[in-house]
Short mmCIF file of C-alpha atoms in Angstrom, two decimals:
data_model
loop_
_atom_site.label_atom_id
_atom_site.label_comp_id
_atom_site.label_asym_id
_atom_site.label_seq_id
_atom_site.Cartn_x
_atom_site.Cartn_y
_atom_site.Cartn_z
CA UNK A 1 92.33 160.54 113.84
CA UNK A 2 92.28 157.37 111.39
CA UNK A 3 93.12 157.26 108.18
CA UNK A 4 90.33 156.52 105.95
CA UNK A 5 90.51 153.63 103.68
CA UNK A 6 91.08 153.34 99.95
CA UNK A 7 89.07 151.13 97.85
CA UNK A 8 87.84 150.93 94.36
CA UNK A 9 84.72 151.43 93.07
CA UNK A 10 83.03 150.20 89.57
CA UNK A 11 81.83 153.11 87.52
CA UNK A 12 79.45 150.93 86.09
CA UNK A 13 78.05 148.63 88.56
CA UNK A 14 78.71 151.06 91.46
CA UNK A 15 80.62 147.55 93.19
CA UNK A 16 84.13 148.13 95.11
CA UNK A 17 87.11 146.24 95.43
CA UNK A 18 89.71 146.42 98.44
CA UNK A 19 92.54 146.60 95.26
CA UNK A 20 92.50 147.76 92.13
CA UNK A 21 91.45 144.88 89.06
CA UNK A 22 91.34 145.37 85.51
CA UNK A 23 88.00 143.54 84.89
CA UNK A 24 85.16 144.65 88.06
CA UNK A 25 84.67 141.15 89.49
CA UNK A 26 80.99 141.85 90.06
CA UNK A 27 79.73 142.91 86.32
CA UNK A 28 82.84 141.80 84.55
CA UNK A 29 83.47 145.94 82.85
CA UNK A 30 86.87 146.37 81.83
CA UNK A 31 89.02 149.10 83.10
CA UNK A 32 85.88 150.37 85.01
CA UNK A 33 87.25 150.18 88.90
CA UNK A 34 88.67 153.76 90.05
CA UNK A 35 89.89 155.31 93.31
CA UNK A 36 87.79 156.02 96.29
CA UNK A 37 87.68 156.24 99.84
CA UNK A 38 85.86 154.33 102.15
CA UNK A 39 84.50 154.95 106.05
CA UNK A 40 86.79 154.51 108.18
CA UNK A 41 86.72 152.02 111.42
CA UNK A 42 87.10 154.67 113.78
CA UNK A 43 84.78 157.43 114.65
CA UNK A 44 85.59 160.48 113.13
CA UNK A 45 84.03 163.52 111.18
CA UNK A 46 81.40 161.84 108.21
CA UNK A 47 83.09 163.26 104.79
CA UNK A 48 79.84 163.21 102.89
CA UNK A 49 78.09 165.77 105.23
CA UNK A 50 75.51 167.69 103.38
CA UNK A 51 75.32 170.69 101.20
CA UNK A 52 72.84 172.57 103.63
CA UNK A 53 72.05 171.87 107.05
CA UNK A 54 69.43 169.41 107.36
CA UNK A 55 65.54 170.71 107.46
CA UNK A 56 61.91 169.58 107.40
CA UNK A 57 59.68 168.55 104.92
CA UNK A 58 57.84 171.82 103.53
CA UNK A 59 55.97 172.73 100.19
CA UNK A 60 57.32 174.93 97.62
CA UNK A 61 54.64 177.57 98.89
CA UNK A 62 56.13 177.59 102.29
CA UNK A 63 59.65 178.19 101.36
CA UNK A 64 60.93 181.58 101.29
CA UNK A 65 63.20 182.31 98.28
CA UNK A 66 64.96 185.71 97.76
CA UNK A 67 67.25 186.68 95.15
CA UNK A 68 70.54 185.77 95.49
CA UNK A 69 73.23 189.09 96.11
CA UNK A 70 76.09 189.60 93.20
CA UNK A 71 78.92 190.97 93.78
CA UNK A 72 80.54 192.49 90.85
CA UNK A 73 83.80 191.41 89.70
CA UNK A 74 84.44 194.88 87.69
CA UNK A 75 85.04 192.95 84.53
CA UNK A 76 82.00 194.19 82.54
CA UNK A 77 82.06 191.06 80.36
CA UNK A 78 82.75 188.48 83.16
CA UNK A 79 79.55 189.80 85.21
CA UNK A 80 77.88 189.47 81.99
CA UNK A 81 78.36 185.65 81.60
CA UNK A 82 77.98 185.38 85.62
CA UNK A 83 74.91 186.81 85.32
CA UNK A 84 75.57 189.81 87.31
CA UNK A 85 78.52 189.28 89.30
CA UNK A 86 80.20 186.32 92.00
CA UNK A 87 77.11 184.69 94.17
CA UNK A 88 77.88 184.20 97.52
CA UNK A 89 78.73 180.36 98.18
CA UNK A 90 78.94 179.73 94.40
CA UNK A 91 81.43 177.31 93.23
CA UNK A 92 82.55 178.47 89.45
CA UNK A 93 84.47 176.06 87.00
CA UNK A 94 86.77 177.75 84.41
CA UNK A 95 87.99 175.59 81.70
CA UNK A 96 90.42 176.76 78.61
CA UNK A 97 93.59 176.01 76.76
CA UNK A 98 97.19 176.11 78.26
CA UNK A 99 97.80 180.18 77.49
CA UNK A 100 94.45 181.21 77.19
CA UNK A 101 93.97 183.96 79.58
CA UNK A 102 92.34 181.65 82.79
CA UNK A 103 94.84 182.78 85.55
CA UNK A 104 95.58 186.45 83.81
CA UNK A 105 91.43 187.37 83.82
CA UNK A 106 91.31 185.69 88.01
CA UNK A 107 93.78 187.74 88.88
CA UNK A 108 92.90 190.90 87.64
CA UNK A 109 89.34 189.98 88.76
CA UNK A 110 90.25 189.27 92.66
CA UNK A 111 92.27 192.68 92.38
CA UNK A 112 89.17 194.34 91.40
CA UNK A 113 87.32 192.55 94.73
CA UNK A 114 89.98 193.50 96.76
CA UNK A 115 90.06 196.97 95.76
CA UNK A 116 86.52 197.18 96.55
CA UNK A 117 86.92 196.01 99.73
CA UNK A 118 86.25 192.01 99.02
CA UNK A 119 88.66 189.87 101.20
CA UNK A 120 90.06 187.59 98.49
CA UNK A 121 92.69 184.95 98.27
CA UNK A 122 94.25 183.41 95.43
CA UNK A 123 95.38 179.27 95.86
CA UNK A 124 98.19 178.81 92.93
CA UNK A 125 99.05 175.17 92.44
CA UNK A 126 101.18 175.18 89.41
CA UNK A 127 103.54 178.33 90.36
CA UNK A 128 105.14 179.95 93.24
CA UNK A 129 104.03 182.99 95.23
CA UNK A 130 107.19 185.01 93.47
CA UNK A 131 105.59 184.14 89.82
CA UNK A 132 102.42 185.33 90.69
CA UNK A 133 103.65 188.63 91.81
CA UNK A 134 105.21 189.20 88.68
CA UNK A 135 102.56 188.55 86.77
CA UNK A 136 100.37 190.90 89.04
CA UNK A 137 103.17 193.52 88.01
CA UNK A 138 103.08 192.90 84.07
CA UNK A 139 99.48 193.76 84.53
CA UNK A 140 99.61 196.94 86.29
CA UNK A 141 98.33 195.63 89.32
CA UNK A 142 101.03 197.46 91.80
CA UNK A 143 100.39 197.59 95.37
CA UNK A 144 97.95 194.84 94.99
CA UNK A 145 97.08 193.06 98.31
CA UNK A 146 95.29 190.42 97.27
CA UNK A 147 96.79 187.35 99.62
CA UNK A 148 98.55 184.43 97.93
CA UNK A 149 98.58 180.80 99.09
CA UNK A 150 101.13 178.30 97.20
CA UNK A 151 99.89 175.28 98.30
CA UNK A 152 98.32 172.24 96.76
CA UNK A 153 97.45 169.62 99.89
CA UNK A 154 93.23 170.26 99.93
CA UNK A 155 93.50 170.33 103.83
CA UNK A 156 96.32 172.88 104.25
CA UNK A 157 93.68 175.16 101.82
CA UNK A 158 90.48 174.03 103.82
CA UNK A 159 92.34 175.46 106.81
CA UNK A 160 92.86 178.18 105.74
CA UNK A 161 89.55 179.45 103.95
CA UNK A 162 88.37 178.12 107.50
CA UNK A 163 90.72 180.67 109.03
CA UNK A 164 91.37 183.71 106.87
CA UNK A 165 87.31 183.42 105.41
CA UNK A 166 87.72 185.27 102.27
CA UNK A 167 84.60 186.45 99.89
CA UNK A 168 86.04 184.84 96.88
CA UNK A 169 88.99 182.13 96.63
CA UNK A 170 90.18 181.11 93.49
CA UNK A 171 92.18 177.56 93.12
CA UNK A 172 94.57 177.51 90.41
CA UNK A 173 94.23 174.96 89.28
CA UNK A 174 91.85 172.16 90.77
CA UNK A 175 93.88 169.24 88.74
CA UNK A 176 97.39 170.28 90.57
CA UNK A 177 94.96 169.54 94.48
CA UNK A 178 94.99 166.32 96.10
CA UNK A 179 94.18 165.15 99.13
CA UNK A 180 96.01 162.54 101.78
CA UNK A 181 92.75 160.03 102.31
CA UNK A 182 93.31 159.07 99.00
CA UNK A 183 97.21 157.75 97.29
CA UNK A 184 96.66 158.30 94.22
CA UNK A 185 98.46 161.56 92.20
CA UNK A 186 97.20 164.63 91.54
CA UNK A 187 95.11 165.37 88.62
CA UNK A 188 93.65 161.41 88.71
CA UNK A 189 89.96 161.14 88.28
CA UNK A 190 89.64 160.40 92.20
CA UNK A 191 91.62 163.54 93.24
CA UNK A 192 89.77 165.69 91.26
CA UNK A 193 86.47 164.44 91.89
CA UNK A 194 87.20 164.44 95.96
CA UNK A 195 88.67 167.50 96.07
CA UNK A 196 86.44 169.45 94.33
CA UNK A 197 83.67 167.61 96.42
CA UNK A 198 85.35 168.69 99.60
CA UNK A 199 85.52 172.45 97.95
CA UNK A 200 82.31 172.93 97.24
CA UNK A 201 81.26 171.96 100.36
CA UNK A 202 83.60 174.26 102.32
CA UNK A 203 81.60 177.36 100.02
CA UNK A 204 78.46 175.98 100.87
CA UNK A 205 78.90 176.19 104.62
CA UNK A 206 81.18 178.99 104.55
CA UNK A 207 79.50 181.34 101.92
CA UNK A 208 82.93 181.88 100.54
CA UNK A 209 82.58 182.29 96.82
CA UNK A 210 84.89 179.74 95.05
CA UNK A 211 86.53 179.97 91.65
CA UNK A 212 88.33 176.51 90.50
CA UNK A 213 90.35 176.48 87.11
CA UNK A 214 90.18 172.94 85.18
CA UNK A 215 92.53 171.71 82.67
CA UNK A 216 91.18 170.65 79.11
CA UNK A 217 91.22 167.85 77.12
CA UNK A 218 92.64 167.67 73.57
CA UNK A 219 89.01 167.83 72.19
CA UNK A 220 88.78 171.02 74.50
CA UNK A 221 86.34 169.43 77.24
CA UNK A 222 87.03 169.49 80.56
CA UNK A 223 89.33 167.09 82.01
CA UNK A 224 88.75 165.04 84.99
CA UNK A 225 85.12 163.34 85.58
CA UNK A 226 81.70 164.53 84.09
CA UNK A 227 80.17 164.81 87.73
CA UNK A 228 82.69 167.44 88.40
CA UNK A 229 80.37 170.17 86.40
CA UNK A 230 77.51 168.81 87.93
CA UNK A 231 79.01 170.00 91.49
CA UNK A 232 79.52 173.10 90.78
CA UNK A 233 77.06 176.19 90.17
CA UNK A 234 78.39 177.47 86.56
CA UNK A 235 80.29 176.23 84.31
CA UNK A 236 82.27 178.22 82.08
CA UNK A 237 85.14 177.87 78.82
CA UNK A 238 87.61 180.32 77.62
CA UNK A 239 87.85 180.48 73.97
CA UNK A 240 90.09 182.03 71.49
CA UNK A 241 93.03 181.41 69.18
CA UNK A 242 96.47 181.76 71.15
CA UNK A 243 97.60 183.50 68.13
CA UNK A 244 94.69 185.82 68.28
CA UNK A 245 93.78 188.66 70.76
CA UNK A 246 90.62 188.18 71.25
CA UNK A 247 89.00 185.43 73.69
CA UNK A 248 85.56 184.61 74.24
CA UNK A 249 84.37 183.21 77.61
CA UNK A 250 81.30 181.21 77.54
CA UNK A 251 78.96 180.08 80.34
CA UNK A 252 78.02 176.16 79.26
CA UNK A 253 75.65 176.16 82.92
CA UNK A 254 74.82 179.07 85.19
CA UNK A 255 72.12 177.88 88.17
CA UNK A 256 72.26 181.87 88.13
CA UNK A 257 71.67 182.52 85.23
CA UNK A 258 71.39 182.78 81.37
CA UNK A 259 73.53 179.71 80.02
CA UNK A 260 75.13 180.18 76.20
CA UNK A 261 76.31 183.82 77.24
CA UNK A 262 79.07 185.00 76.32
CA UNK A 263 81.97 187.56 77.03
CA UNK A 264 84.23 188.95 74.55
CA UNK A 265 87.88 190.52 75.81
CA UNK A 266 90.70 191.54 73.85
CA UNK A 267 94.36 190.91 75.02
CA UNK A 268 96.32 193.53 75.65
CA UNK A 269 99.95 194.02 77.06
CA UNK A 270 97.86 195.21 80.46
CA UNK A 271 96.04 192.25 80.19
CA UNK A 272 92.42 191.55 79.51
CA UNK A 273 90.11 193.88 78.60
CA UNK A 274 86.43 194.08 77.66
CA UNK A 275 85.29 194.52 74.51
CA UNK A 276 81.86 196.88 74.26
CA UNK A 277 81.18 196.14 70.42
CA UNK A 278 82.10 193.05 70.07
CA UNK A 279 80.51 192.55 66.56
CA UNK A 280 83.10 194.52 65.08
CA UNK A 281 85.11 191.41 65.71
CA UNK A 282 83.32 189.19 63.57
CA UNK A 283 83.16 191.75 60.96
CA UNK A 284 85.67 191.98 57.85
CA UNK A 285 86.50 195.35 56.64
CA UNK A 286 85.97 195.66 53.52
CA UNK A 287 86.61 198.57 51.16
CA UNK A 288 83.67 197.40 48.34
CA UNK A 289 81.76 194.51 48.61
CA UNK A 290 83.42 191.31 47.96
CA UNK A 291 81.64 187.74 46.39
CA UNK A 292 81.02 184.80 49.07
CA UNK A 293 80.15 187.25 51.88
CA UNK A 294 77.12 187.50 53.57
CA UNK A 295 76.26 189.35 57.19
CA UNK A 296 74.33 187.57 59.88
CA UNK A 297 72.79 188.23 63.41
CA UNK A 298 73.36 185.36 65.79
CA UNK A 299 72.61 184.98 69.28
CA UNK A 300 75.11 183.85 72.27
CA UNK A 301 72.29 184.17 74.92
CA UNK A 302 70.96 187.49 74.98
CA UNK A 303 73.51 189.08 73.11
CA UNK A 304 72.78 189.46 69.30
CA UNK A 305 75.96 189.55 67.26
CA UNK A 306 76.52 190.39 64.02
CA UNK A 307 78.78 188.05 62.71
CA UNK A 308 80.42 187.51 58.59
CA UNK A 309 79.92 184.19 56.39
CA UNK A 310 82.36 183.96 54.16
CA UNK A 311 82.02 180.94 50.93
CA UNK A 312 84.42 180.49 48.45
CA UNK A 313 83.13 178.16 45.46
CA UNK A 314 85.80 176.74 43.40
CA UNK A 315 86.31 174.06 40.77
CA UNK A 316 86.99 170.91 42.15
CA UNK A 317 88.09 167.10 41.01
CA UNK A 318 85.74 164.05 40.92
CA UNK A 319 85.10 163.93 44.18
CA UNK A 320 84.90 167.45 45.85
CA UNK A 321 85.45 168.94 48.99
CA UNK A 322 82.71 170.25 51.60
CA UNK A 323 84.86 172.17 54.46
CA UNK A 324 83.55 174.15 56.83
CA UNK A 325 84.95 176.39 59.94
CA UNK A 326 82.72 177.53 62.91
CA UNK A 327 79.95 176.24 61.27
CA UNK A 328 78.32 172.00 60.89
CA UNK A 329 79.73 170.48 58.39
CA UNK A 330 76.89 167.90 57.98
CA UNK A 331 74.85 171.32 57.65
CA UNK A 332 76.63 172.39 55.05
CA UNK A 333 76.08 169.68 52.49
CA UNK A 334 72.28 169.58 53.38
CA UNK A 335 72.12 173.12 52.42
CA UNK A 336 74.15 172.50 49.57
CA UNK A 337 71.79 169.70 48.65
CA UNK A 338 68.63 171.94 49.16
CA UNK A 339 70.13 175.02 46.97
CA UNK A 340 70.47 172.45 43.98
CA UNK A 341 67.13 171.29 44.62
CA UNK A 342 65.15 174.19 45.00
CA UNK A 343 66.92 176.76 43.73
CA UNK A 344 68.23 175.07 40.60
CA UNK A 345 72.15 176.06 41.59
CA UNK A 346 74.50 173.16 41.87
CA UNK A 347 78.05 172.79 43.01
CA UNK A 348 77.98 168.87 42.46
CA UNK A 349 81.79 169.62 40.82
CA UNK A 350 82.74 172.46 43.22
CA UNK A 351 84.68 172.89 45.79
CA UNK A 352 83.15 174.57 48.95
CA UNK A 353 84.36 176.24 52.05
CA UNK A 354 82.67 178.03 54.36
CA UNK A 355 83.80 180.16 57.07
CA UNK A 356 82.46 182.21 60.30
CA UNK A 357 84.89 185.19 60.51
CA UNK A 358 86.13 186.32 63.84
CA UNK A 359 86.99 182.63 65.17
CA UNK A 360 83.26 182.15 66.45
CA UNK A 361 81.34 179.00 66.57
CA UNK A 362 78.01 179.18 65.03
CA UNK A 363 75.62 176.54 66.11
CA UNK A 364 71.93 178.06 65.51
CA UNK A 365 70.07 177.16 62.24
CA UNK A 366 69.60 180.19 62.14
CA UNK A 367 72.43 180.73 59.73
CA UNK A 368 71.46 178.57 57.07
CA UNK A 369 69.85 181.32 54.71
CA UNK A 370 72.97 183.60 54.81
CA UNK A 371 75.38 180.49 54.09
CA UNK A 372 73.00 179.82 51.59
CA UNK A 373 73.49 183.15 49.87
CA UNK A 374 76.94 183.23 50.39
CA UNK A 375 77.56 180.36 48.44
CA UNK A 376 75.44 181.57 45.34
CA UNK A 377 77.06 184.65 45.59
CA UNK A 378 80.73 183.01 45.27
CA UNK A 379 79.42 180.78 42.47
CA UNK A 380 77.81 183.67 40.63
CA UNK A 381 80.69 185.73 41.11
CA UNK A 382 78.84 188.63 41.94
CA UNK A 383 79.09 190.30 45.38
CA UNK A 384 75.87 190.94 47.87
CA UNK A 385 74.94 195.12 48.05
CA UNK A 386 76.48 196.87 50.46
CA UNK A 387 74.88 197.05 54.30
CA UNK A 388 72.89 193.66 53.83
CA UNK A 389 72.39 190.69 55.91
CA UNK A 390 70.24 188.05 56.22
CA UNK A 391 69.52 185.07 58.75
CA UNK A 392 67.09 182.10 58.66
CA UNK A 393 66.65 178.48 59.10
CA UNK A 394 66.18 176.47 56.10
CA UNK A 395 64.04 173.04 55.68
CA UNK A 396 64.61 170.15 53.41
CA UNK A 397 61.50 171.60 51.50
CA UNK A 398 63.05 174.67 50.49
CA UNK A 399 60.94 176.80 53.53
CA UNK A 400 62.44 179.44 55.04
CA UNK A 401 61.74 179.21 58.88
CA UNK A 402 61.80 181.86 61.78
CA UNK A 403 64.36 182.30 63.90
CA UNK A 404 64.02 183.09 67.53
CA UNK A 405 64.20 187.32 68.89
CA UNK A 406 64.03 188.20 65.34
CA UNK A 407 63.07 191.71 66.32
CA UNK A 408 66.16 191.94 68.41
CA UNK A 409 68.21 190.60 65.15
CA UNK A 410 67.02 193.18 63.32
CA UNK A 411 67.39 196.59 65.97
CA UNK A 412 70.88 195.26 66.47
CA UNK A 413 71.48 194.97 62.75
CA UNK A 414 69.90 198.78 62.07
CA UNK A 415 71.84 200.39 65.12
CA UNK A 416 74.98 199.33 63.05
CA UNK A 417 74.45 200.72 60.04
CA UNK A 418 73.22 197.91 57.65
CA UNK A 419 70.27 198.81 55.26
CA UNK A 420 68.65 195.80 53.55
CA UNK A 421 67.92 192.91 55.36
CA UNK A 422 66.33 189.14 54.10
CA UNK A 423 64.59 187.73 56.63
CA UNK A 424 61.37 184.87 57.26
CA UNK A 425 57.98 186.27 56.44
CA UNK A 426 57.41 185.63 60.87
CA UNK A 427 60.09 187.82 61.66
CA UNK A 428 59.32 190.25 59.60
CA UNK A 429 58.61 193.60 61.60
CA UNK A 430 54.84 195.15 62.10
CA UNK A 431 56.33 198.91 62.08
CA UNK A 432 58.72 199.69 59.42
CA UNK A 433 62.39 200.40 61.02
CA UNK A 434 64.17 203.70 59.95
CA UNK A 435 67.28 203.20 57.64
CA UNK A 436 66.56 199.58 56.68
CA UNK A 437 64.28 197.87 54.10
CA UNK A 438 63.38 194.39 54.94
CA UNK A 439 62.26 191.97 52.51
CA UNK A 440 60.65 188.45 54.11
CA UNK A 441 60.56 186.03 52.10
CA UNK A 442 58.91 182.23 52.83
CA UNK A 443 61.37 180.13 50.56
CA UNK A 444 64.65 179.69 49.20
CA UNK A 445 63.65 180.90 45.74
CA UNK A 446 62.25 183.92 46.78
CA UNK A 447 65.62 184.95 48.86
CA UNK A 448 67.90 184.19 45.65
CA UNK A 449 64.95 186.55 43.17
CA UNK A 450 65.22 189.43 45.72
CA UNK A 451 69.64 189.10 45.01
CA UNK A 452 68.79 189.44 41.51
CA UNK A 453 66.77 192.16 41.50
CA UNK A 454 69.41 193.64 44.45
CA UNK A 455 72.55 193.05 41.86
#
């Protein structure tokens, strides 16, 4: 069989070159000319076969669609962020920091398949068959027979998902593959982009389920090419503080299912573990209520989580500092700017930090009224009543806007416990709710009046 030919091709104007240049000589782009393969002279195999077999034209009408099967993973919070459980053929990209929890969470997940009768096999590119087994013991995973591959060449593993063909392969880790049509090393932008390419194709034809680990960048993004998480089905990130023993897993695309979902796990010296409540993480215990903290009820996908804003408000110099963690920062001084305006309180010579408790990353507007009060609480020096909360978007003009599921906010909020609740006038309930009194307010001034007469 021939060995296919390397050229390389222009990112930008999409024009090759039989050797590599540092300017494209077609559009001139700078450092634009990467790694490919081209078709080879002599007949052989064609790389770029298709996804599905090839079929005729028909309208949406006349296709038959059924839902796809899931096969549980028996990790409660995994499934959750899968949307159920492992599709057949799916291709699933796990990104996360060095540490994490990537390869700890697979393995205990393909243990759980095999257990349950799932033929499984576990590719490890960055450590031996020997290291894996240990792990596999510090877990409590004795007897285990999930199968073990130590190999990183992409057509010693294509042979053998072609000959052992497993439910679910996992490939740790995707940067550590390469294949021989190409010369450059593992882990380059062409290596990862053709073997994952080559990968997803195999699950496509095969119906093996396949589970590639990425690297991250030191931004935390996904290393390697952009189009590699448009090949693949879901996409998802492991978060967490190494120093911390908690994670959260996050699906960032799911073509089955609910994206923004998340999965909370707690790391233990079996290994990972769900976590069933996980507001509690995001949750400060406090004896008595403390100044600069305010409860909230966010949503990661269908999950409402109830989630502490802390503010501290402190004198600052002539030019003072707006810091904020898990939350925008540009937010934070419009809100800032809108509380002086509106609501007559100023921190023009104040420091002020913010802070979502628990590690999380709040995104939503839907914060902005608790941040809000959290700040005028710190300033005030006077601490919010015990078992409240609030959530909200705030406008430049003061109004205090709905946030999305509010009735779910607030059912999640009353299961827990809390009693008093500020809210916007549209998500303000119908039918009162037993054990919490909800006062809806339609602007900024009218949240910080209801504190007063609260205090």
């Amino acid at each position: 069989m021939a060995k296919d030919k390397t050229l390389y091709t222009c990112n930008e104007c999409g024009g090759t070159s039989p050797r590599w240049l540092g300017k494209c000589p077609h559009c001139s782009a700078w450092n634009s000319l990467i790694e490919t393969v081209g078709e080879s002279t002599a007949p052989a195999k064609n790389r770029f076969a298709a996804l599905a077999r090839t079929a005729e034209v028909a309208t949406l009408a006349d296709i038959e669609a059924s839902d796809v099967d899931r096969t549980p993973t028996g990790q409660d919070e995994l499934d959750r962020v899968l949307g159920g459980g492992i599709v057949e053929g799916g291709v699933v990209l796990i990104g996360g920091d060095p540490g994490i929890g990537k390869s700890t969470l697979l393995l205990q997940a393909v243990d759980a398949l095999q257990r349950a009768g799932e033929k499984t096999l576990y590719v490890t590119g960055e450590e031996s068959g020997a290291q894996v087994a240990l792990r596999a013991r510090r877990l409590g995973l004795d007897g285990s027979q999930v199968q073990v591959l130590a190999e990183i060449q992409l057509e010693k593993i294509l042979a053998t998902l072609d000959a052992q063909q497993p439910a679910i392969a996992v490939i740790d880790s995707i940067q550590t593959v390469y294949s021989e049509q190409l010369t450059s090393a593992p882990g380059s932008v062409a290596q990862v982009r053709e073997c994952a390419a080559h990968l997803t194709r195999a699950a496509k034809a095969s119906g093996t389920a396949i589970v590639l680990v990425g690297h991250v960048t030191k931004e935390g993004a996904l290393a390697g090419p952009r189009v590699l998480e448009h090949m693949v089905d879901t996409v998802l990130y492991f978060e967490g503080d190494t120093h911390s023993s908690f994670r959260l897993i996050r699906a960032m695309k799911n073509r089955f299912g609910a994206v923004n979902e998340i999965g909370v796990f707690a790391m233990t010296e079996k290994g990972l573990k769900g976590v069933s409540n996980p507001s509690a993480i995001f949750l400060s215990q406090h004896a008595e209520p403390v100044p600069g903290s305010c409860v909230m009820v966010t949503l990661e996908g269908t999950r409402p989580l109830l989630v502490e804003i802390q503010a501290l408000v402190d004198s600052g110099g002539p030019t003072p500092r707006r810091l904020s963690v898990g939350l925008e920062r540009d937010r934070l001084a419009m809100l800032l700017a809108v509380l002086h305006r509106h609501a007559g309180v100023a921190c023009l010579d104040q420091d002020v930090f913010v802070n979502a408790v628990g590690g999380v990353r709040i995104s939503e507007p839907a914060a902005d009224l608790a941040v809000m009060l959290s700040i005028t609480s710190s300033l005030r020096g006077r601490a919010l009543p015990k078992g409240f909360l609030a959530f909200g978007e705030v406008g430049l003009a003061g109004e205090v806007r709905p946030a999305p599921r509010g009735q779910e906010r607030l059912k999640e909020a009353a299961k827990l416990g809390f009693s008093v609740a500020v809210v916007p006038k549209a998500n303000a309930p119908k039918k009162t709710m037993e054990g919490l009194t909800i006062h809806a307010v339609e602007r900024v001034e009218e949240a910080l009046q209801i504190l007063r007469t609260l205090d």
